[in-house]
PDB file of C-alpha atoms in Angstrom:
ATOM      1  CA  UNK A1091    -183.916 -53.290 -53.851  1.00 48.00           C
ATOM      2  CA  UNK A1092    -183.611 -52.697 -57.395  1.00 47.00           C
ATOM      3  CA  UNK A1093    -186.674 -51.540 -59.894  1.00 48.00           C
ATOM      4  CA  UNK A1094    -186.288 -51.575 -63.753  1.00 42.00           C
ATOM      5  CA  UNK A1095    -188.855 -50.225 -65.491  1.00 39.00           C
ATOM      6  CA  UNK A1096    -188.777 -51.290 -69.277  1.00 34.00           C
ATOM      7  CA  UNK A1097    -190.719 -48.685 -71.511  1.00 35.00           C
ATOM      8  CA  UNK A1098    -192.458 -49.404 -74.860  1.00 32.00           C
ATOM      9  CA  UNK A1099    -194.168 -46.897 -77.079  1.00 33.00           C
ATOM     10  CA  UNK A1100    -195.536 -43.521 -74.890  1.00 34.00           C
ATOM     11  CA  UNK A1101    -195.533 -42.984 -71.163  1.00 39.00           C
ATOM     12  CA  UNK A1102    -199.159 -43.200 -71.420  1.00 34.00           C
ATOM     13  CA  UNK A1103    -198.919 -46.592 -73.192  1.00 35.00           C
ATOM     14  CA  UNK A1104    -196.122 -48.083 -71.113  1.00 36.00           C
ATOM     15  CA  UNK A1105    -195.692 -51.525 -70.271  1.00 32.00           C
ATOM     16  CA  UNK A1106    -193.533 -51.651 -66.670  1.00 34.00           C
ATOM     17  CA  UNK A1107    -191.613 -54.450 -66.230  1.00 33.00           C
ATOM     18  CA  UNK A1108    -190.059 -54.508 -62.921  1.00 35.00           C
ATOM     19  CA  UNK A1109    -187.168 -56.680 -61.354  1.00 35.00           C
ATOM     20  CA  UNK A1110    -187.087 -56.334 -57.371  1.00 36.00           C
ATOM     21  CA  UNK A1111    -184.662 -57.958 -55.476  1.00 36.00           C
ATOM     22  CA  UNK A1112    -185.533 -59.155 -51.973  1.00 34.00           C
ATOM     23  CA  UNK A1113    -182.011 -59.319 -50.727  1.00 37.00           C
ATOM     24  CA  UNK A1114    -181.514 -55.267 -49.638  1.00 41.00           C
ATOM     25  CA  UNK A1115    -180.464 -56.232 -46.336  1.00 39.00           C
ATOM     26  CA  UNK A1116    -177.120 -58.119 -47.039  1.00 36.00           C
ATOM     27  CA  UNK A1117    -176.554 -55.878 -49.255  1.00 37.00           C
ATOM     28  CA  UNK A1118    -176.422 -58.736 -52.139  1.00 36.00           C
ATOM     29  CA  UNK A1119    -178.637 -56.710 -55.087  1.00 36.00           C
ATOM     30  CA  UNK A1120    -179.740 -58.419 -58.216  1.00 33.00           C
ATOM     31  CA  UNK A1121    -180.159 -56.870 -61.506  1.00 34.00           C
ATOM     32  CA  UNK A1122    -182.053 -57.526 -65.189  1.00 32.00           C
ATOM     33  CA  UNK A1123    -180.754 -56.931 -68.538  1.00 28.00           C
ATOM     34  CA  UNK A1124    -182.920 -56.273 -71.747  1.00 29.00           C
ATOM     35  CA  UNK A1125    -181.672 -56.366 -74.581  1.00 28.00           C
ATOM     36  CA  UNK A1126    -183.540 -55.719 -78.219  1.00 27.00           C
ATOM     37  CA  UNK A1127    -182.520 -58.380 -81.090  1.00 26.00           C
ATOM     38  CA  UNK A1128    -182.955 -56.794 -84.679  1.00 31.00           C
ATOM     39  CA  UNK A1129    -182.309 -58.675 -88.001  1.00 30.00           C
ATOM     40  CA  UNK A1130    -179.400 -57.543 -90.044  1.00 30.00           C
ATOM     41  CA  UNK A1131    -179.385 -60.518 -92.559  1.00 35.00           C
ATOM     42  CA  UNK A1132    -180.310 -63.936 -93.115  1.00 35.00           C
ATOM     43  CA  UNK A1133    -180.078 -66.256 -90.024  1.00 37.00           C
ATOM     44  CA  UNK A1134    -177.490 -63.295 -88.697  1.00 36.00           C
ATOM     45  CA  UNK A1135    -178.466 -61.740 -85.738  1.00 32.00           C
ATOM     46  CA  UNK A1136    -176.570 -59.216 -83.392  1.00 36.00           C
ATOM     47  CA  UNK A1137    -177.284 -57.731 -79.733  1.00 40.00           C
ATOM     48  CA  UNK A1138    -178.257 -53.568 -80.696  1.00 37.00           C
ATOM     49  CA  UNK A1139    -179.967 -51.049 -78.464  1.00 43.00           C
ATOM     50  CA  UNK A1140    -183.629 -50.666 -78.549  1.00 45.00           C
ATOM     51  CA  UNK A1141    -184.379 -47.145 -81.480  1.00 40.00           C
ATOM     52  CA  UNK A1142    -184.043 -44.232 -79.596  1.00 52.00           C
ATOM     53  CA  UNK A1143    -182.695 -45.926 -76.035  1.00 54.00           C
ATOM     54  CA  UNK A1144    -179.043 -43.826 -76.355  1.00 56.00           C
ATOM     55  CA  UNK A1145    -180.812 -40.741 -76.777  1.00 57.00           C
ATOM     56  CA  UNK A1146    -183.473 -41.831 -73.943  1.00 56.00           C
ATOM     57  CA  UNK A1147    -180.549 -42.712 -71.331  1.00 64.00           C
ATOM     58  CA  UNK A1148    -178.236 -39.611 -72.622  1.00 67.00           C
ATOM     59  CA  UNK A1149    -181.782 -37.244 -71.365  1.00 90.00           C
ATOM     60  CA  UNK A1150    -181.840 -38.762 -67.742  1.00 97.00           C
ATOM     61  CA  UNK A1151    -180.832 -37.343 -64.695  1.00 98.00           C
ATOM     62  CA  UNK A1152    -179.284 -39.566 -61.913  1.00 98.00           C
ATOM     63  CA  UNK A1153    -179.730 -38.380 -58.164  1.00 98.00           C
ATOM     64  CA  UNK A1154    -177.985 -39.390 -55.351  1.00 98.00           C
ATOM     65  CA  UNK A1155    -178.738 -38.884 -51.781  1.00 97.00           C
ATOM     66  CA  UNK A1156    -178.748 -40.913 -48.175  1.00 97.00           C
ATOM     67  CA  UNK A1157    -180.195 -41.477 -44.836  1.00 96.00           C
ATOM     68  CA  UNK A1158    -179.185 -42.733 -41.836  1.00 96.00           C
ATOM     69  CA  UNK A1159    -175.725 -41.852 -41.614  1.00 96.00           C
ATOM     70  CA  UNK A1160    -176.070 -39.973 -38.429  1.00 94.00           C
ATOM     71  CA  UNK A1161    -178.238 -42.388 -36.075  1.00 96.00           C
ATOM     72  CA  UNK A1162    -176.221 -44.248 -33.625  1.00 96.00           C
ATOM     73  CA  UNK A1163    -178.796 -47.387 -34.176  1.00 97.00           C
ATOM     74  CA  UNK A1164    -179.393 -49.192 -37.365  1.00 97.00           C
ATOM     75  CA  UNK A1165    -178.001 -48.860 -40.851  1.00 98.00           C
ATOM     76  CA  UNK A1166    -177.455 -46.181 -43.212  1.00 98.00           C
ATOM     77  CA  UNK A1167    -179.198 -46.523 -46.874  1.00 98.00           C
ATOM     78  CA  UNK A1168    -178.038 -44.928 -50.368  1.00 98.00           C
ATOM     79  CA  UNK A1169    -180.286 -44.293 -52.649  1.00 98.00           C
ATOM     80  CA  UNK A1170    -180.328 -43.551 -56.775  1.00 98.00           C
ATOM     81  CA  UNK A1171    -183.196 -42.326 -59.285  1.00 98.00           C
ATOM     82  CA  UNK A1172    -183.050 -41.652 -62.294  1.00 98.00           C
ATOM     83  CA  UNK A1173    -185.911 -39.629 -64.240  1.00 97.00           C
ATOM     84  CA  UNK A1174    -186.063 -38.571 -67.554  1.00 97.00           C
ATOM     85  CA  UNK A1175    -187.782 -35.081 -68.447  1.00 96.00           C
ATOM     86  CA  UNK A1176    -191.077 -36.239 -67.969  1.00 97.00           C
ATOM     87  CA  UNK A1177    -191.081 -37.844 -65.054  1.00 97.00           C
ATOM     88  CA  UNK A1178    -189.209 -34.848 -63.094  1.00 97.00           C
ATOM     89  CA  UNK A1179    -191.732 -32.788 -64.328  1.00 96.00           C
ATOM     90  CA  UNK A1180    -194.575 -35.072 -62.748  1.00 97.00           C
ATOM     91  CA  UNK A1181    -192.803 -35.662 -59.410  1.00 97.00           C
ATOM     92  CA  UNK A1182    -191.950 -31.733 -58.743  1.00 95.00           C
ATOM     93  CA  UNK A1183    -195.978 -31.303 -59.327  1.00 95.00           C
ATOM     94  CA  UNK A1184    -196.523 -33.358 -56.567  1.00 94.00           C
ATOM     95  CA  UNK A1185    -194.156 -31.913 -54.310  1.00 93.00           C
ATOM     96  CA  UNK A1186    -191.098 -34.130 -54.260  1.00 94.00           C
ATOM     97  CA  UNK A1187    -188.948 -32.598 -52.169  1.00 87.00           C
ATOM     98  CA  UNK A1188    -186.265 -33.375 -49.857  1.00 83.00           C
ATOM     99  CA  UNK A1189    -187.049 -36.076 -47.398  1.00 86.00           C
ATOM    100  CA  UNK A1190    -185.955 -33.526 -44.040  1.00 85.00           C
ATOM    101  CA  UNK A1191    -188.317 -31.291 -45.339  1.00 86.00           C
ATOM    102  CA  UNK A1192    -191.662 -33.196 -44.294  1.00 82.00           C
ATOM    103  CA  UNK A1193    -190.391 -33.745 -40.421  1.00 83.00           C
ATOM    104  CA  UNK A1194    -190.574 -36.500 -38.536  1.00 82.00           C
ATOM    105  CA  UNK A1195    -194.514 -37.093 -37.585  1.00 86.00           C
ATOM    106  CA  UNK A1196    -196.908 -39.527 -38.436  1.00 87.00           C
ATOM    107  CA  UNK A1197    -198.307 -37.722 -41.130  1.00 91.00           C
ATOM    108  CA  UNK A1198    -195.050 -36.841 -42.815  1.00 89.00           C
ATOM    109  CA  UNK A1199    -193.993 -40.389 -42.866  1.00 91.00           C
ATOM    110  CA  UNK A1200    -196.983 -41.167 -44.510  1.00 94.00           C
ATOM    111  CA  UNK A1201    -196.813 -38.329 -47.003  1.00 93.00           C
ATOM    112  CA  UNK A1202    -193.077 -39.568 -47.590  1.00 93.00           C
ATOM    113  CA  UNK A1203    -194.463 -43.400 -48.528  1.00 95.00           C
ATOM    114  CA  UNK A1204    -196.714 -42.254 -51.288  1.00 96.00           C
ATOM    115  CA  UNK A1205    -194.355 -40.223 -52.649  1.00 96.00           C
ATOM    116  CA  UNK A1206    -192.082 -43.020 -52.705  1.00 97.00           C
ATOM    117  CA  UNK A1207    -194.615 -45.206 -54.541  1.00 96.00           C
ATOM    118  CA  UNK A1208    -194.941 -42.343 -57.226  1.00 97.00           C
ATOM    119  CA  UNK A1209    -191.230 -42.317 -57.706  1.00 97.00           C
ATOM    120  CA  UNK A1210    -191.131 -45.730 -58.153  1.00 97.00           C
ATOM    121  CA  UNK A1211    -194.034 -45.723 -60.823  1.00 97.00           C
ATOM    122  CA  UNK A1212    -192.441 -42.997 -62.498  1.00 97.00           C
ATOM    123  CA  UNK A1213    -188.953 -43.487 -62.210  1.00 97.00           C
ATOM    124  CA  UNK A1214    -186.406 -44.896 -65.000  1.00 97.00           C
ATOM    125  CA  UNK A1215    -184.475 -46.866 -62.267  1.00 98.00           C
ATOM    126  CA  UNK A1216    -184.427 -46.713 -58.349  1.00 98.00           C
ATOM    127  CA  UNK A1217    -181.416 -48.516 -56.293  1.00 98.00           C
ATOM    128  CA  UNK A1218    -180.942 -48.817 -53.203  1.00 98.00           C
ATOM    129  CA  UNK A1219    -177.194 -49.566 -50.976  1.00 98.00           C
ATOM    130  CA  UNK A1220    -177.828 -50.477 -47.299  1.00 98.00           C
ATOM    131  CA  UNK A1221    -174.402 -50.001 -45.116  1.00 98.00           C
ATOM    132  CA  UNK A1222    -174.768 -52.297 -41.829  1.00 98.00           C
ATOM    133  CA  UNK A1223    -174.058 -51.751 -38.616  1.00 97.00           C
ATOM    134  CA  UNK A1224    -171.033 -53.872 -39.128  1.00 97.00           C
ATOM    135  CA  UNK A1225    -169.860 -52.075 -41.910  1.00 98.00           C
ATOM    136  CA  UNK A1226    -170.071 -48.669 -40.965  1.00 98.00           C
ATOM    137  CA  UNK A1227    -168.013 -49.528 -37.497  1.00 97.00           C
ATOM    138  CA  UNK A1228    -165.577 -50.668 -39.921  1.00 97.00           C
ATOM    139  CA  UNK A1229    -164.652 -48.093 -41.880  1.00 97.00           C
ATOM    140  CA  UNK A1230    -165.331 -45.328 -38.650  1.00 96.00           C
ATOM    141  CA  UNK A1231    -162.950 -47.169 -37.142  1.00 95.00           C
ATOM    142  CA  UNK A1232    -160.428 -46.299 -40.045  1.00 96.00           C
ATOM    143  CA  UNK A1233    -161.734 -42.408 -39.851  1.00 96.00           C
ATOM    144  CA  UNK A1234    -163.269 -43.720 -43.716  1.00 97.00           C
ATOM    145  CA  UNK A1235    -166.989 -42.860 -42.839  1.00 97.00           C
ATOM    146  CA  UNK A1236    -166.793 -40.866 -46.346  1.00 98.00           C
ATOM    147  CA  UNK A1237    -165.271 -43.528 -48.676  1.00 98.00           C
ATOM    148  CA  UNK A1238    -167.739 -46.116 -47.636  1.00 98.00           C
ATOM    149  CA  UNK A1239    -170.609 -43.983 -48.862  1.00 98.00           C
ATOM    150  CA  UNK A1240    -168.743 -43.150 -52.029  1.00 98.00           C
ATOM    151  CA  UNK A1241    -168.105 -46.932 -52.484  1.00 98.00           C
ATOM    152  CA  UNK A1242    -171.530 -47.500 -52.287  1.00 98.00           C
ATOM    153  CA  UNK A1243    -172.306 -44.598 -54.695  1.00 98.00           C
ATOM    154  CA  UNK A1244    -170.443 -46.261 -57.033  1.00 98.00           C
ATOM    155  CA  UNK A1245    -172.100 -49.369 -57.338  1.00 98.00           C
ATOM    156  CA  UNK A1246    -175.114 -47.752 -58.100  1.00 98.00           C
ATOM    157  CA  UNK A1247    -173.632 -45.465 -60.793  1.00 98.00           C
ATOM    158  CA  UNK A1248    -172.555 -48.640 -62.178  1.00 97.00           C
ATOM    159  CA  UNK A1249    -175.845 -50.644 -61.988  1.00 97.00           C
ATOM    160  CA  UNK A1250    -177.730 -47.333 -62.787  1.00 97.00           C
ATOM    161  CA  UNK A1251    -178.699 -46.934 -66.726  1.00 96.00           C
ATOM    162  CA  UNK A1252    -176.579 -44.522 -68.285  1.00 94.00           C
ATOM    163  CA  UNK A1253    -177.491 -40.994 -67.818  1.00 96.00           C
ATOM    164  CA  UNK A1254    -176.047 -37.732 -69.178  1.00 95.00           C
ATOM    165  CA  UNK A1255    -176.021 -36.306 -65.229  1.00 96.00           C
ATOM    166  CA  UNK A1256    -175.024 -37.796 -62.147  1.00 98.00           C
ATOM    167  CA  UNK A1257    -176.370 -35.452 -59.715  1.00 98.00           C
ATOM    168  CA  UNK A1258    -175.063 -36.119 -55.603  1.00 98.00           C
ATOM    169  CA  UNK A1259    -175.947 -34.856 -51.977  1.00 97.00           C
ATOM    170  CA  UNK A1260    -172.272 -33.415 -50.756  1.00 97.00           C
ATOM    171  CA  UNK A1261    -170.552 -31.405 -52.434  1.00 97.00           C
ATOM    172  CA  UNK A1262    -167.190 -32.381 -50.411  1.00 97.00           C
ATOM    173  CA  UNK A1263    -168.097 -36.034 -49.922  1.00 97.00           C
ATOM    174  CA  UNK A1264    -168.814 -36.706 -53.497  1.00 98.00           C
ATOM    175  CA  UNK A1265    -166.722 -34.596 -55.408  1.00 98.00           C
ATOM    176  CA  UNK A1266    -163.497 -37.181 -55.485  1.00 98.00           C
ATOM    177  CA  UNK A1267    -165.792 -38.990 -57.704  1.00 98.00           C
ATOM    178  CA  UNK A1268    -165.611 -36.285 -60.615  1.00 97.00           C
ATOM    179  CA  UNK A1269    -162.395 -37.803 -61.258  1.00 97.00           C
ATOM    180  CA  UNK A1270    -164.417 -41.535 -62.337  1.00 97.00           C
ATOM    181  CA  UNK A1271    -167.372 -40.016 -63.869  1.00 97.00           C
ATOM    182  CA  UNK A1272    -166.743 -35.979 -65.147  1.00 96.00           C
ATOM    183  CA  UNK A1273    -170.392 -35.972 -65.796  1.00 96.00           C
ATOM    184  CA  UNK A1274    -171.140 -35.993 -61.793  1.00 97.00           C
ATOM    185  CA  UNK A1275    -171.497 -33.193 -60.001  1.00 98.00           C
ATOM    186  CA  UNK A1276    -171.853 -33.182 -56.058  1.00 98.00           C
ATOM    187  CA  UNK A1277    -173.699 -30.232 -54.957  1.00 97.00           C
ATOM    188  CA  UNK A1278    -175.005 -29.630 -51.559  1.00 96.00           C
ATOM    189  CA  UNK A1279    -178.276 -29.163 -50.967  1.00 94.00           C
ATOM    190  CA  UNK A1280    -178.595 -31.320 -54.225  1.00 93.00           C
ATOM    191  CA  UNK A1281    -182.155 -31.349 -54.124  1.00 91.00           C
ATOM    192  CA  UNK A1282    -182.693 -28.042 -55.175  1.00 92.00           C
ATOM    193  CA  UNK A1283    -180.562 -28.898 -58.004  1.00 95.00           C
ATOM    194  CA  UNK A1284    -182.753 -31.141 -59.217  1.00 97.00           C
ATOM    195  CA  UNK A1285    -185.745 -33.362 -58.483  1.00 97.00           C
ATOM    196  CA  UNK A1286    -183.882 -36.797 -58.885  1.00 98.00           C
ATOM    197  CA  UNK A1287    -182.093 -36.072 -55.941  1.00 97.00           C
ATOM    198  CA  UNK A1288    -184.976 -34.756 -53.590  1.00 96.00           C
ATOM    199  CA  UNK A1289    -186.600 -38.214 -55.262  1.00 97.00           C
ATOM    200  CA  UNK A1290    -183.580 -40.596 -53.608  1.00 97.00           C
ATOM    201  CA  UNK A1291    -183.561 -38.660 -50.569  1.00 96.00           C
ATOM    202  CA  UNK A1292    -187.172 -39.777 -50.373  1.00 96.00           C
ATOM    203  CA  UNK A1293    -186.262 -43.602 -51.318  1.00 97.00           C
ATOM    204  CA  UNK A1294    -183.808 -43.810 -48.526  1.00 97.00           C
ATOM    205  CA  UNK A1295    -185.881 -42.272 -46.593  1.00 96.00           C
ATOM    206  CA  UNK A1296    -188.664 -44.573 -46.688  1.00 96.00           C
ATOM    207  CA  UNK A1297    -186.402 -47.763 -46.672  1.00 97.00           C
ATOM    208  CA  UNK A1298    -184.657 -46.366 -43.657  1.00 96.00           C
ATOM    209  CA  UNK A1299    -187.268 -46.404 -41.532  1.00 95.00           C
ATOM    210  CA  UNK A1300    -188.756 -49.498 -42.472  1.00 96.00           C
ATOM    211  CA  UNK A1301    -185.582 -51.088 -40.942  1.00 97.00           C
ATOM    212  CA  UNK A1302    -185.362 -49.194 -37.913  1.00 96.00           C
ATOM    213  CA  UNK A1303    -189.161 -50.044 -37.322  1.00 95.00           C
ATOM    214  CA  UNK A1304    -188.134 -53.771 -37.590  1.00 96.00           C
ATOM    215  CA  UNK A1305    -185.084 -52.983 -34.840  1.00 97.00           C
ATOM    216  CA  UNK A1306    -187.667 -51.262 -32.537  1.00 95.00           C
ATOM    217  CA  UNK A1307    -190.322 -54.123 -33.178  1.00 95.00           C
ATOM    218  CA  UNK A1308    -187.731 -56.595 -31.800  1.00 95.00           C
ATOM    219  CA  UNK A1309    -187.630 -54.426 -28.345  1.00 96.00           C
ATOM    220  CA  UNK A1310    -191.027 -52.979 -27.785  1.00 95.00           C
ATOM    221  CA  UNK A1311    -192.029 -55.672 -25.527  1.00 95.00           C
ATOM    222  CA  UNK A1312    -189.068 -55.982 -23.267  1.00 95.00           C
ATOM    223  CA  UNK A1313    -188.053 -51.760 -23.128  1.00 93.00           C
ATOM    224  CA  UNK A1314    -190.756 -49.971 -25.042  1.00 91.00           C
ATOM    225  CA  UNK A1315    -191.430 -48.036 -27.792  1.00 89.00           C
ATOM    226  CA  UNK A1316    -187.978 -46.938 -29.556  1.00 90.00           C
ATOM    227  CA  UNK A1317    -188.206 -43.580 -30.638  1.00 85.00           C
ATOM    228  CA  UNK A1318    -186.379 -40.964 -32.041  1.00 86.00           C
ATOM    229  CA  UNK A1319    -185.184 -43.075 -35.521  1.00 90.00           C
ATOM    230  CA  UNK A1320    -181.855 -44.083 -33.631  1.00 93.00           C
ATOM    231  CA  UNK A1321    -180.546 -41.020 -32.956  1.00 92.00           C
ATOM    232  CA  UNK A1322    -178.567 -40.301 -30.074  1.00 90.00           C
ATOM    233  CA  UNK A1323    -181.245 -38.441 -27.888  1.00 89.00           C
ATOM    234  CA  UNK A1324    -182.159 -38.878 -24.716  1.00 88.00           C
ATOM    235  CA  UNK A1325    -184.686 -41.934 -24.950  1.00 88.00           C
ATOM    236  CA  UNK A1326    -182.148 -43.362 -27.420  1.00 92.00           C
ATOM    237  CA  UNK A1327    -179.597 -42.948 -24.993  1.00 91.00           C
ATOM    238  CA  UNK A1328    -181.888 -44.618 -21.924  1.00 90.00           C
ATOM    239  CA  UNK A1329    -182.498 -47.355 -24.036  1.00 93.00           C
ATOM    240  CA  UNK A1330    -178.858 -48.319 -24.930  1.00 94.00           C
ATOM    241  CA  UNK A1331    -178.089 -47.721 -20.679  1.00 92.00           C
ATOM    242  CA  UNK A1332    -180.908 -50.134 -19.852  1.00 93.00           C
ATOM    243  CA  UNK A1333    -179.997 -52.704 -22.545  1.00 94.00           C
ATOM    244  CA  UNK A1334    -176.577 -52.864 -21.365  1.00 93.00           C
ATOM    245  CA  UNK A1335    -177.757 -53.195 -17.636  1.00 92.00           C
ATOM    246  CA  UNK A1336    -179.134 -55.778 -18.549  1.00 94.00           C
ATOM    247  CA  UNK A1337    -177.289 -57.637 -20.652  1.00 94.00           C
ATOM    248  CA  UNK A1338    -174.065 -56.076 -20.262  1.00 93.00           C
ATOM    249  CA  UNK A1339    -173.003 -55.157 -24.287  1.00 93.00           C
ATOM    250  CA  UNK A1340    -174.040 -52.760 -26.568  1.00 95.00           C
ATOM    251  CA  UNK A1341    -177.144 -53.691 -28.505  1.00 96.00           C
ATOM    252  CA  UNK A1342    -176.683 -55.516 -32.094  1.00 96.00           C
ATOM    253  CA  UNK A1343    -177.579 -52.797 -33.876  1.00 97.00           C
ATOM    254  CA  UNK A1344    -176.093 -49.989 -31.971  1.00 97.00           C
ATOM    255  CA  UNK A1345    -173.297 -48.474 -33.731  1.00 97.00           C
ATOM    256  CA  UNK A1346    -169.713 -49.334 -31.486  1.00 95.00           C
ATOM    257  CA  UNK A1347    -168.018 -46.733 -33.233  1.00 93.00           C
ATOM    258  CA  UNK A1348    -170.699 -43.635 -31.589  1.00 91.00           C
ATOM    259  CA  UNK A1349    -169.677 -41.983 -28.680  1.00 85.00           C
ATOM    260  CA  UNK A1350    -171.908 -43.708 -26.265  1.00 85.00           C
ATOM    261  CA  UNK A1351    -172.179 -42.671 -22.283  1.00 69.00           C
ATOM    262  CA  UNK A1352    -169.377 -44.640 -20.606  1.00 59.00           C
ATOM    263  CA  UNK A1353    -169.259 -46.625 -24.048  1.00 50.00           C
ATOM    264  CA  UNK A1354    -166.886 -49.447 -23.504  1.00 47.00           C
ATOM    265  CA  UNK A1355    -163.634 -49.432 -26.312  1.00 45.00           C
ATOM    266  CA  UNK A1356    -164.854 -51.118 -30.253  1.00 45.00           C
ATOM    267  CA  UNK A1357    -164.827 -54.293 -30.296  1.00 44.00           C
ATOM    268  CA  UNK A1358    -168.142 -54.573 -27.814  1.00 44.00           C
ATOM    269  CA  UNK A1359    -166.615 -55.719 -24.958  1.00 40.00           C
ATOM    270  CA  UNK A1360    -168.913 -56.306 -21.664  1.00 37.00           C
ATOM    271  CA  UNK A1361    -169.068 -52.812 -19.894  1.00 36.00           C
ATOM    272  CA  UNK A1362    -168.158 -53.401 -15.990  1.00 32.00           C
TER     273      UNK A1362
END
């Protein structure tokens, strides 16, 4: 999912303009571009940025953060905000904060959705990167857990408006990328660094567990509820054991690469 918000005269006065893609799950994410035609001369006209937009983009912040990447079921999602002055200033009053900090109840998911909907009101930009199953066995199985999330960073730098910071979750995973953008810095424990990040830790958040709640939708009737958001705990673990009694293979969206009970070798093959 991608949002653009397109901003014309005051905050207050805004007109939002938002391009959403539907395609987050293949990972296939579509993007708009605005641009602002001015006259320079008779029947001459030339692409130029909208008055003021370089200094706009030079004040934002972009944060960085994920979720999911230690769950042995379902994917892992990036996410990136950026947020100029104003809107930090907004989201911090309403207690943005990083997405660990609310738990993992009922309530706190709940308190983590509206937030989400006020970053997404508020925000500059908001992109999301979800890393499948598939993918993450991949590059575990190649000990590159760490590049495929910095991959993934990277393509939302890249789609991401131009900001003067690029602030990231992990200050050892991210830091390689100081080298491509020397206006990043990786911090951990970004979120106290700044809001931006707490605010993508809150996006990925939220879009993580929508997807797990569509995995454990798919199984309620046949093994029950599926708790625990995929983690390897002990009803995640009886789940896995009784799906493969069954049917005698890991579940689809059960990470290969996780040290499972008596996991058979990658690749899925039929435990005997």
């Amino acid at each position: 999912m991608e949002l653009q918000a397109t901003a014309t005269g005051s905050r207050q006065g805004r007109s939002m303009e938002r391009r959403c893609s539907s395609s987050c799950k293949s990972g296939e994410l579509s993007h708009a571009i605005i641009v602002t035609f001015g006259e320079l001369g008779k029947n001459q006209w030339e692409p130029m940025q909208a008055i003021g937009e370089a200094q706009r983009t030079a004040r934002l912040v972009l944060g960085l953060d994920e979720a999911g990447r230690g769950p042995g079921i379902g994917p892992m999602v990036l996410a990136a905000v950026a947020l100029d002055e104003n809107a930090a200033g907004l989201l911090a009053e309403q207690g943005v904060r990083d997405s660990k900090a609310f738990g993992s109840s009922d309530a706190a998911r709940r308190t983590r959705a509206i937030l989400k909907q006020s970053v997404e009101e508020l925000a500059t930009w908001v992109g999301l990167e979800v890393c499948s199953v598939q993918a993450i066995d991949e590059y575990v199985s190649h000990g590159a857990l760490n590049l495929l999330e910095r991959e993934r960073a990277v393509r939302l730098i890249e789609r991401a408006p131009t900001s003067g910071r690029v602030i990231a979750d992990g200050r050892n995973l991210f830091s390689p990328l100081v080298a491509r953008y020397p206006h990043l810095e990786a911090h951990d424990r970004g979120e106290s660094v700044h809001v931006a990040v707490a605010a993508a830790s809150i996006c990925a958040k939220v879009h993580r567990d929508s997807l797990f709640d569509e995995i454990a939708q798919r199984y309620e009737a046949d093994f029950g509820r599926l708790r625990g958001g995929g983690y390897v705990n002990r009803l995640t673990r009886a789940f896995v054991a009784e799906y493969v009694h069954r049917h005698g293979h890991l579940p689809p969206e059960a990470r290969a690469s996780w040290p499972w009970p008596d996991s058979p070798p990658p690749g899925r093959a039929v435990w005997r």
